[in-house]
Amino acid sequence: MVERYALSTLDYYVPFAYVPQMLYFRCSEPDVELLRSSVEKLLARFHCLAGTLVPAPDDPRPGRLEISAPFLSVDEIFSVKDLRVDPTIDYERAQVAGEHIHLLTPGWFFAPAPAQVMRVQLTLLRGGCTLCWALHHAFVDGAGSGSVLRALATLCRGETPDELLFDRGVAAFYRPNTFPTTPTPKWEDHPEYFEAPLDAPFGMPPPCVQRVLWFSGPALVELKTLCAPSSEDPDQRWVSTNDAMAAFLWNRISVARVKAGIDPSLPSMFGMSVDARRRFTPPVSSNFTGNSTVNTVTTSALSEIASPETPLRTIALKVRESVAAMTESHILSVVALLEGMSDIRRWRQSQQNTHTSDFDVSSWAGQPTYSLDWGRAFGGEKVDRARLPWNVKPGIAWIMPAGVRIGEDSAGLEVVLMLSEEHMEILVKDEEFTRYAAV
């Protein structure tokens, strides 16, 4: 059995936090023992999930990490909290974003090494329950976390899960012989990242609030139509629904920020997380769980993004161009640049540098969260709602897994948005915003 698991360059994307999900089930009497035994089987099958993120003792390069001992037991990873007698909270109240969140979530989010790889908490409520699911971001990305969650659901059904790939060597962007040798990557070629002074702390982001937004299927179609070229437009470039929604959010958030008094001449940096697995030929296996996320970046003056004179298509094309730039060669260049750092702890994402004008988007829309079959673990129920259990930072949005509604509006999407309280109050009163996003 492997006792030490090496990490690679992209694993330092977010080396101090967990990838969190809060899953809601309309089941007040889950099979706790089945869940516990399934987590135990998951740890036995994928031993690395029981490990601890620690500094790599044999790597001379500062800041490098690995997964190794201590390997924890199921009872150190899986816990149960019973709030069924608490009169202040029930299942319905627990679904309101931000409300009672402190009762449902342990203080897990920020977790610099040493930190355990996986943590799971089942919380029992009147009328339902929640499963707080957290894997360390230094070991998996959002897609990887979803793959492990799917394996747990499979074990709850008494079936054998697909093999998951944790070995970094299976991904092309982790193999040193694929790194470009010429030209030598430079920081100025990758404005999405920068090299911070060694003594510069990550620091805690300012406080924020979160709201769950609903974009119906028809609203998404209308936004994409707004971003489509006219027949007379010489620029016939295509934009996706995701581009259109991201552009709309960037625009209306920028309007709210300017109304709140943020200097409109400030640069506004937009970033979107892109899955590198699908950027290679052939694609990296979807069962590869390691960090495969790279960031896009595009920058404009806040005034331009907020201006009523700027067509939404113009903003959407900025988003599209930044996503299209994430080619195989670009990703290999990023890895080569970061691999050459003398101290990986100096790596920063540029759009995390200011919380007043920048905006980030991550998408979990492709995750199978709502279709997972948990057997009898939750009384035959599937996930009712997926939420984020912590407020991360102002100026970030997560597109949540598709499938939250069935029937005629199954094409709609939920978005969890985090902003400062002042900016959020302005945004949710914006009639142009609420025309497309239900709050």
Coordinates of C-alpha atoms in Angstrom, one line a residue:
M1 CA 0.0 0.0 0.0
V2 CA 1.3 3.4 -0.9
E3 CA 2.1 5.5 2.1
R4 CA 3.1 8.7 0.5
Y5 CA 1.4 10.6 -2.4
A6 CA 3.3 13.3 -4.2
L7 CA 1.6 16.4 -5.3
S8 CA 2.4 18.4 -8.5
T9 CA 2.4 22.0 -9.6
L10 CA -1.3 22.7 -10.2
D11 CA -2.0 21.3 -6.7
Y12 CA -0.8 24.6 -5.3
Y13 CA -3.7 26.4 -6.9
V14 CA -5.4 26.7 -3.5
P15 CA -3.1 25.0 -1.0
F16 CA -4.9 26.1 2.2
A17 CA -8.6 25.4 1.8
Y18 CA -11.2 22.7 1.2
V19 CA -13.4 22.2 -1.8
P20 CA -16.8 22.4 0.0
Q21 CA -20.3 21.2 -0.8
M22 CA -23.4 21.2 1.4
L23 CA -25.9 18.6 0.2
Y24 CA -29.5 18.8 1.4
F25 CA -31.7 15.7 1.6
R26 CA -35.4 15.7 2.5
C27 CA -34.9 12.7 4.9
S28 CA -34.9 13.2 8.6
E29 CA -33.9 9.6 9.4
P30 CA -30.9 8.7 7.2
D31 CA -29.1 5.4 7.7
V32 CA -26.2 6.7 9.7
E33 CA -24.5 3.3 10.0
L34 CA -24.7 2.7 6.2
L35 CA -23.2 6.2 5.6
R36 CA -20.4 5.5 8.1
S37 CA -19.6 2.1 6.7
S38 CA -19.6 3.5 3.1
V39 CA -17.2 6.2 4.1
E40 CA -15.0 3.5 5.7
K41 CA -15.1 1.4 2.5
L42 CA -14.2 4.5 0.5
L43 CA -11.1 5.1 2.7
A44 CA -10.1 1.4 2.4
R45 CA -10.5 1.5 -1.4
F46 CA -8.8 4.9 -1.9
H47 CA -6.3 5.0 1.0
C48 CA -5.0 8.5 0.2
L49 CA -8.3 10.0 1.2
A50 CA -7.5 9.0 4.8
G51 CA -4.2 10.8 4.7
T52 CA -2.9 14.2 5.9
L53 CA -1.5 17.1 3.8
V54 CA 2.0 17.8 5.1
P55 CA 5.3 19.4 4.0
A56 CA 7.2 17.1 1.7
P57 CA 10.3 16.2 3.7
D58 CA 12.4 15.0 0.8
D59 CA 11.8 17.8 -1.6
P60 CA 14.4 20.6 -1.3
R61 CA 12.1 23.2 -2.8
P62 CA 10.4 25.3 -0.2
G63 CA 6.6 25.0 0.0
R64 CA 6.2 21.6 -1.5
L65 CA 3.6 19.3 0.0
E66 CA 2.6 15.6 0.0
I67 CA -0.1 13.4 1.3
S68 CA 1.2 10.9 3.9
A69 CA 0.8 9.8 7.6
P70 CA -1.0 10.1 9.8
F71 CA -3.8 8.2 8.1
L72 CA -7.0 8.7 9.9
S73 CA -9.8 6.4 10.9
V74 CA -13.4 6.7 9.7
D75 CA -14.4 8.2 13.0
E76 CA -11.8 10.9 12.7
I77 CA -13.2 11.8 9.3
F78 CA -17.0 11.2 9.5
S79 CA -19.0 12.9 12.2
V80 CA -22.7 13.3 13.1
K81 CA -24.4 16.4 14.6
D82 CA -28.0 16.1 15.8
L83 CA -30.0 19.4 15.7
R84 CA -33.5 17.9 15.6
V85 CA -34.3 19.3 19.1
D86 CA -33.0 22.8 18.3
P87 CA -36.0 25.0 18.0
T88 CA -34.2 27.7 16.0
I89 CA -33.6 25.6 12.9
D90 CA -35.3 23.1 10.7
Y91 CA -34.8 21.8 7.2
E92 CA -36.6 24.6 5.4
R93 CA -34.8 27.3 7.3
A94 CA -31.5 25.6 6.8
Q95 CA -31.8 26.1 3.0
V96 CA -31.7 29.9 3.2
A97 CA -28.3 31.0 2.1
G98 CA -26.2 32.3 5.0
E99 CA -28.9 31.8 7.6
H100 CA -28.0 29.4 10.4
I101 CA -24.9 28.4 8.4
H102 CA -22.8 28.5 11.6
L103 CA -24.9 25.7 13.0
L104 CA -24.5 23.4 10.0
T105 CA -20.8 23.8 9.1
P106 CA -17.7 23.2 11.1
G107 CA -14.9 25.7 10.8
W108 CA -13.1 23.7 8.2
F109 CA -12.7 26.0 5.2
F110 CA -9.2 27.4 5.8
A111 CA -6.8 24.5 6.4
P112 CA -3.1 25.1 5.8
A113 CA -0.8 22.1 6.2
P114 CA -0.9 19.9 8.2
A115 CA -4.5 19.2 7.4
Q116 CA -6.5 16.0 6.8
V117 CA -7.5 15.3 3.2
M118 CA -11.2 14.6 3.7
R119 CA -13.9 15.6 6.2
V120 CA -17.6 14.7 6.2
Q121 CA -20.3 15.8 8.6
L122 CA -23.9 14.6 8.6
T123 CA -26.3 17.0 10.3
L124 CA -29.7 15.8 11.4
L125 CA -32.6 18.3 11.2
R126 CA -36.3 18.3 11.7
G127 CA -37.6 17.5 8.2
G128 CA -34.3 16.6 6.6
C129 CA -30.5 16.5 6.9
T130 CA -27.4 17.9 5.4
L131 CA -24.1 16.3 4.3
C132 CA -21.2 18.7 4.5
W133 CA -18.6 17.2 2.1
A134 CA -15.1 18.6 2.0
L135 CA -11.9 17.4 0.3
H136 CA -8.7 19.4 0.5
H137 CA -8.1 21.6 -2.5
A138 CA -4.4 20.7 -2.5
F139 CA -5.4 17.2 -3.5
V140 CA -8.5 17.5 -5.7
D141 CA -10.3 20.2 -7.7
G142 CA -14.1 20.6 -8.0
A143 CA -14.4 17.9 -10.6
G144 CA -12.2 15.5 -8.6
S145 CA -14.4 16.1 -5.5
G146 CA -17.4 15.3 -7.6
S147 CA -15.9 12.0 -8.7
V148 CA -15.1 11.0 -5.1
L149 CA -18.7 11.9 -4.1
R150 CA -20.0 9.7 -6.9
A151 CA -17.9 6.8 -5.6
L152 CA -19.4 7.3 -2.1
A153 CA -22.9 7.2 -3.5
T154 CA -22.1 4.0 -5.4
L155 CA -20.8 2.4 -2.2
C156 CA -24.0 3.4 -0.4
R157 CA -25.9 1.3 -3.0
G158 CA -23.6 -1.7 -2.2
E159 CA -21.9 -1.5 -5.6
T160 CA -18.3 -1.2 -6.7
P161 CA -17.3 2.3 -7.8
D162 CA -15.2 3.2 -10.8
E163 CA -11.5 3.3 -10.3
L164 CA -10.4 6.8 -9.5
L165 CA -7.0 8.1 -10.7
F166 CA -4.9 9.9 -8.1
D167 CA -1.5 9.4 -9.6
R168 CA -0.3 12.7 -11.0
G169 CA 1.6 10.9 -13.7
V170 CA -1.5 10.0 -15.7
A171 CA -2.1 13.7 -16.7
A172 CA -0.2 15.1 -19.6
F173 CA 0.2 18.5 -17.9
Y174 CA 2.0 16.9 -15.0
R175 CA 4.7 15.0 -17.0
P176 CA 8.0 17.0 -17.1
N177 CA 8.8 15.8 -20.6
T178 CA 5.8 17.6 -21.9
F179 CA 6.9 21.0 -20.6
P180 CA 7.9 23.4 -23.4
T181 CA 11.6 24.2 -23.5
T182 CA 11.4 27.2 -25.9
P183 CA 10.5 29.9 -25.5
T184 CA 11.1 30.1 -21.7
P185 CA 7.8 31.1 -20.1
K186 CA 7.7 34.5 -18.5
W187 CA 5.4 36.0 -15.9
E188 CA 4.3 38.7 -18.3
D189 CA 3.0 36.0 -20.6
H190 CA 0.6 34.9 -17.9
P191 CA -1.2 37.9 -16.3
E192 CA -3.6 35.5 -14.6
Y193 CA -0.8 34.8 -12.0
F194 CA 1.9 36.7 -10.3
E195 CA 4.9 36.1 -8.1
A196 CA 4.3 37.7 -4.7
P197 CA 7.1 38.6 -2.2
L198 CA 8.0 35.7 0.0
D199 CA 6.7 37.4 3.2
A200 CA 3.4 38.4 1.6
P201 CA 0.6 36.5 3.4
F202 CA -2.5 35.2 1.7
G203 CA -4.5 37.1 4.2
M204 CA -8.1 36.7 5.1
P205 CA -10.6 38.2 2.6
P206 CA -13.0 40.8 3.8
P207 CA -16.5 39.7 5.0
C208 CA -19.2 38.9 2.5
V209 CA -22.7 37.6 2.2
Q210 CA -24.1 35.0 -0.2
R211 CA -27.3 34.8 -2.2
V212 CA -28.6 32.0 -4.3
L213 CA -29.7 33.2 -7.7
W214 CA -32.0 31.4 -10.2
F215 CA -31.6 31.8 -13.9
S216 CA -34.5 30.1 -15.6
G217 CA -34.0 28.3 -18.9
P218 CA -35.8 31.1 -20.9
A219 CA -33.7 33.7 -19.1
L220 CA -30.5 32.0 -20.2
V221 CA -31.8 31.7 -23.8
E222 CA -32.6 35.4 -23.8
L223 CA -29.1 36.4 -22.4
K224 CA -27.4 34.3 -25.0
T225 CA -29.6 35.9 -27.7
L226 CA -28.5 39.3 -26.5
C227 CA -24.9 38.2 -27.0
A228 CA -25.4 36.7 -30.4
P229 CA -24.1 38.7 -33.5
S230 CA -26.5 40.3 -35.8
S231 CA -26.5 39.2 -39.4
E232 CA -24.8 42.5 -40.3
D233 CA -22.1 42.2 -37.7
P234 CA -18.7 41.5 -39.3
D235 CA -17.6 39.7 -36.2
Q236 CA -19.6 36.5 -36.2
R237 CA -17.8 34.8 -33.3
W238 CA -19.8 32.4 -31.2
V239 CA -20.3 32.8 -27.4
S240 CA -21.7 30.2 -25.1
T241 CA -24.6 30.4 -22.6
N242 CA -21.9 30.3 -19.9
D243 CA -20.1 33.3 -21.4
A244 CA -23.3 35.2 -21.6
M245 CA -24.4 34.6 -18.0
A246 CA -20.8 35.4 -16.8
A247 CA -20.8 38.6 -18.8
F248 CA -24.2 39.6 -17.4
L249 CA -23.1 39.0 -13.8
W250 CA -19.8 40.9 -14.4
N251 CA -21.8 43.8 -15.8
R252 CA -24.5 44.1 -13.2
I253 CA -22.0 43.6 -10.3
S254 CA -19.8 46.3 -11.7
V255 CA -22.8 48.7 -11.9
A256 CA -23.6 48.0 -8.3
R257 CA -20.0 48.6 -7.3
V258 CA -19.9 52.0 -9.1
K259 CA -23.2 53.0 -7.4
A260 CA -21.6 52.1 -4.1
G261 CA -18.8 54.5 -4.7
I262 CA -16.0 52.3 -6.0
D263 CA -13.7 54.3 -8.3
P264 CA -14.8 53.5 -11.8
S265 CA -11.3 54.1 -13.2
L266 CA -10.1 51.0 -11.3
P267 CA -9.2 48.0 -13.4
S268 CA -11.7 45.1 -13.1
M269 CA -10.2 41.7 -13.6
F270 CA -12.4 38.8 -14.6
G271 CA -11.3 35.3 -14.0
M272 CA -12.9 31.9 -14.8
S273 CA -11.8 28.5 -13.7
V274 CA -11.2 26.2 -16.7
D275 CA -10.8 22.4 -16.5
A276 CA -7.5 21.5 -18.3
R277 CA -8.6 17.8 -18.7
R278 CA -10.6 18.7 -21.8
R279 CA -8.0 21.0 -23.3
F280 CA -5.7 18.2 -24.3
T281 CA -5.7 15.8 -27.2
P282 CA -6.5 13.1 -26.2
P283 CA -8.4 14.5 -23.2
V284 CA -7.2 13.5 -19.7
S285 CA -9.5 10.9 -18.1
S286 CA -12.5 12.4 -16.3
N287 CA -11.6 9.9 -13.5
F288 CA -8.4 11.8 -12.8
T289 CA -9.1 13.6 -9.5
G290 CA -6.0 15.8 -9.2
N291 CA -6.1 19.6 -9.6
S292 CA -6.6 20.3 -13.3
T293 CA -7.8 23.9 -13.0
V294 CA -6.3 26.9 -14.8
N295 CA -7.5 30.4 -14.7
T296 CA -8.5 32.7 -17.5
V297 CA -8.0 36.4 -17.1
T298 CA -9.3 39.5 -18.9
T299 CA -9.1 43.1 -17.6
S300 CA -11.1 46.2 -18.4
A301 CA -11.8 49.5 -16.6
L302 CA -14.6 49.1 -14.2
S303 CA -16.3 52.0 -16.0
E304 CA -16.3 50.2 -19.3
I305 CA -17.9 47.0 -17.9
A306 CA -20.5 49.1 -16.0
S307 CA -21.3 51.5 -18.8
P308 CA -24.8 51.2 -20.4
E309 CA -23.0 52.1 -23.7
T310 CA -21.1 48.8 -23.6
P311 CA -23.1 46.0 -25.3
L312 CA -23.4 42.8 -23.4
R313 CA -21.9 41.0 -26.4
T314 CA -18.7 43.0 -26.1
I315 CA -18.3 41.8 -22.5
A316 CA -19.2 38.2 -23.4
L317 CA -16.6 38.3 -26.2
K318 CA -14.0 39.3 -23.6
V319 CA -15.0 36.3 -21.5
R320 CA -14.9 34.0 -24.6
E321 CA -11.5 35.2 -25.7
S322 CA -10.0 34.5 -22.2
V323 CA -11.5 31.0 -22.2
A324 CA -10.3 30.2 -25.8
A325 CA -6.8 31.2 -24.8
M326 CA -6.6 28.2 -22.5
T327 CA -5.0 25.9 -25.1
E328 CA -2.8 22.9 -24.5
S329 CA 0.3 24.9 -25.2
H330 CA -0.8 27.7 -22.8
I331 CA -1.5 25.2 -20.0
L332 CA 1.9 23.5 -20.5
S333 CA 3.5 27.0 -20.4
V334 CA 1.8 27.8 -17.1
V335 CA 3.0 24.5 -15.5
A336 CA 6.5 25.1 -16.8
L337 CA 6.5 28.6 -15.4
L338 CA 5.3 27.5 -12.0
E339 CA 7.5 24.4 -11.9
G340 CA 10.5 26.7 -12.3
M341 CA 9.6 28.8 -9.2
S342 CA 12.2 28.6 -6.4
D343 CA 9.4 28.8 -3.8
I344 CA 5.9 27.7 -4.9
R345 CA 4.4 29.6 -1.9
R346 CA 4.9 32.9 -3.8
W347 CA 2.4 31.9 -6.5
R348 CA -0.8 34.0 -6.5
Q349 CA -3.9 34.3 -8.7
S350 CA -4.1 37.8 -10.0
Q351 CA -7.9 38.2 -9.7
Q352 CA -7.7 37.4 -6.0
N353 CA -5.6 40.5 -5.4
T354 CA -8.5 42.9 -5.0
H355 CA -12.0 42.3 -3.6
T356 CA -13.5 45.7 -4.7
S357 CA -13.5 45.4 -8.5
D358 CA -12.5 41.9 -9.6
F359 CA -14.9 39.0 -10.3
D360 CA -14.4 35.3 -10.5
V361 CA -16.6 32.5 -11.8
S362 CA -16.3 28.8 -11.1
S363 CA -18.7 26.2 -12.6
W364 CA -19.9 22.9 -11.2
A365 CA -22.8 22.7 -13.7
G366 CA -21.5 19.5 -15.2
Q367 CA -21.4 17.6 -11.9
P368 CA -23.9 14.8 -11.5
T369 CA -24.9 15.9 -8.0
Y370 CA -28.7 15.7 -8.5
S371 CA -28.7 12.4 -10.4
L372 CA -26.7 10.4 -7.9
D373 CA -28.5 7.4 -6.5
W374 CA -27.7 7.0 -2.8
G375 CA -29.6 3.7 -2.3
R376 CA -31.3 3.6 1.1
A377 CA -28.8 5.9 2.8
F378 CA -31.2 8.8 2.7
G379 CA -34.5 6.8 2.5
G380 CA -34.4 6.6 -1.2
E381 CA -34.1 10.3 -1.6
K382 CA -31.7 12.1 -4.0
V383 CA -30.0 15.4 -3.3
D384 CA -32.7 18.1 -2.9
R385 CA -30.3 21.1 -2.9
A386 CA -26.6 21.7 -3.2
R387 CA -25.1 24.8 -1.5
L388 CA -21.8 26.2 -0.4
P389 CA -21.3 25.9 3.3
W390 CA -19.0 28.9 3.8
N391 CA -18.7 32.4 2.7
V392 CA -15.4 32.5 0.8
K393 CA -14.7 36.1 -0.4
P394 CA -16.6 39.0 -2.1
G395 CA -16.7 38.9 -5.9
I396 CA -17.0 35.3 -6.7
A397 CA -19.8 33.2 -8.2
W398 CA -20.3 29.4 -8.3
I399 CA -22.6 28.0 -11.0
M400 CA -24.1 25.1 -9.2
P401 CA -24.8 21.6 -10.5
A402 CA -27.5 21.4 -13.2
G403 CA -30.7 19.4 -12.6
V404 CA -32.0 21.2 -9.4
R405 CA -35.4 21.5 -11.1
I406 CA -37.1 18.9 -13.3
G407 CA -39.7 19.3 -16.0
E408 CA -40.2 22.4 -18.1
D409 CA -37.5 24.4 -16.3
S410 CA -34.8 21.7 -16.1
A411 CA -32.6 23.9 -18.3
G412 CA -32.3 26.6 -15.5
L413 CA -29.2 27.0 -13.3
E414 CA -28.6 28.1 -9.7
V415 CA -25.7 30.5 -9.0
V416 CA -24.3 31.1 -5.5
L417 CA -23.0 34.7 -5.5
M418 CA -20.8 36.2 -2.8
L419 CA -20.4 40.0 -2.5
S420 CA -19.9 42.6 0.2
E421 CA -23.2 43.2 2.0
E422 CA -23.4 46.8 0.6
H423 CA -22.9 45.7 -3.0
M424 CA -25.3 42.8 -2.7
E425 CA -28.1 45.1 -1.4
I426 CA -27.7 47.4 -4.4
L427 CA -27.5 44.5 -6.8
V428 CA -30.7 42.7 -5.7
K429 CA -32.6 46.0 -6.1
D430 CA -31.3 46.4 -9.7
E431 CA -34.3 45.9 -12.0
E432 CA -32.2 44.9 -15.0
F433 CA -30.5 42.3 -12.8
T434 CA -33.8 40.8 -11.4
R435 CA -35.3 40.7 -14.9
Y436 CA -33.1 37.7 -15.6
A437 CA -32.0 36.5 -12.1
A438 CA -34.5 35.5 -9.4
V439 CA -33.1 36.3 -6.0

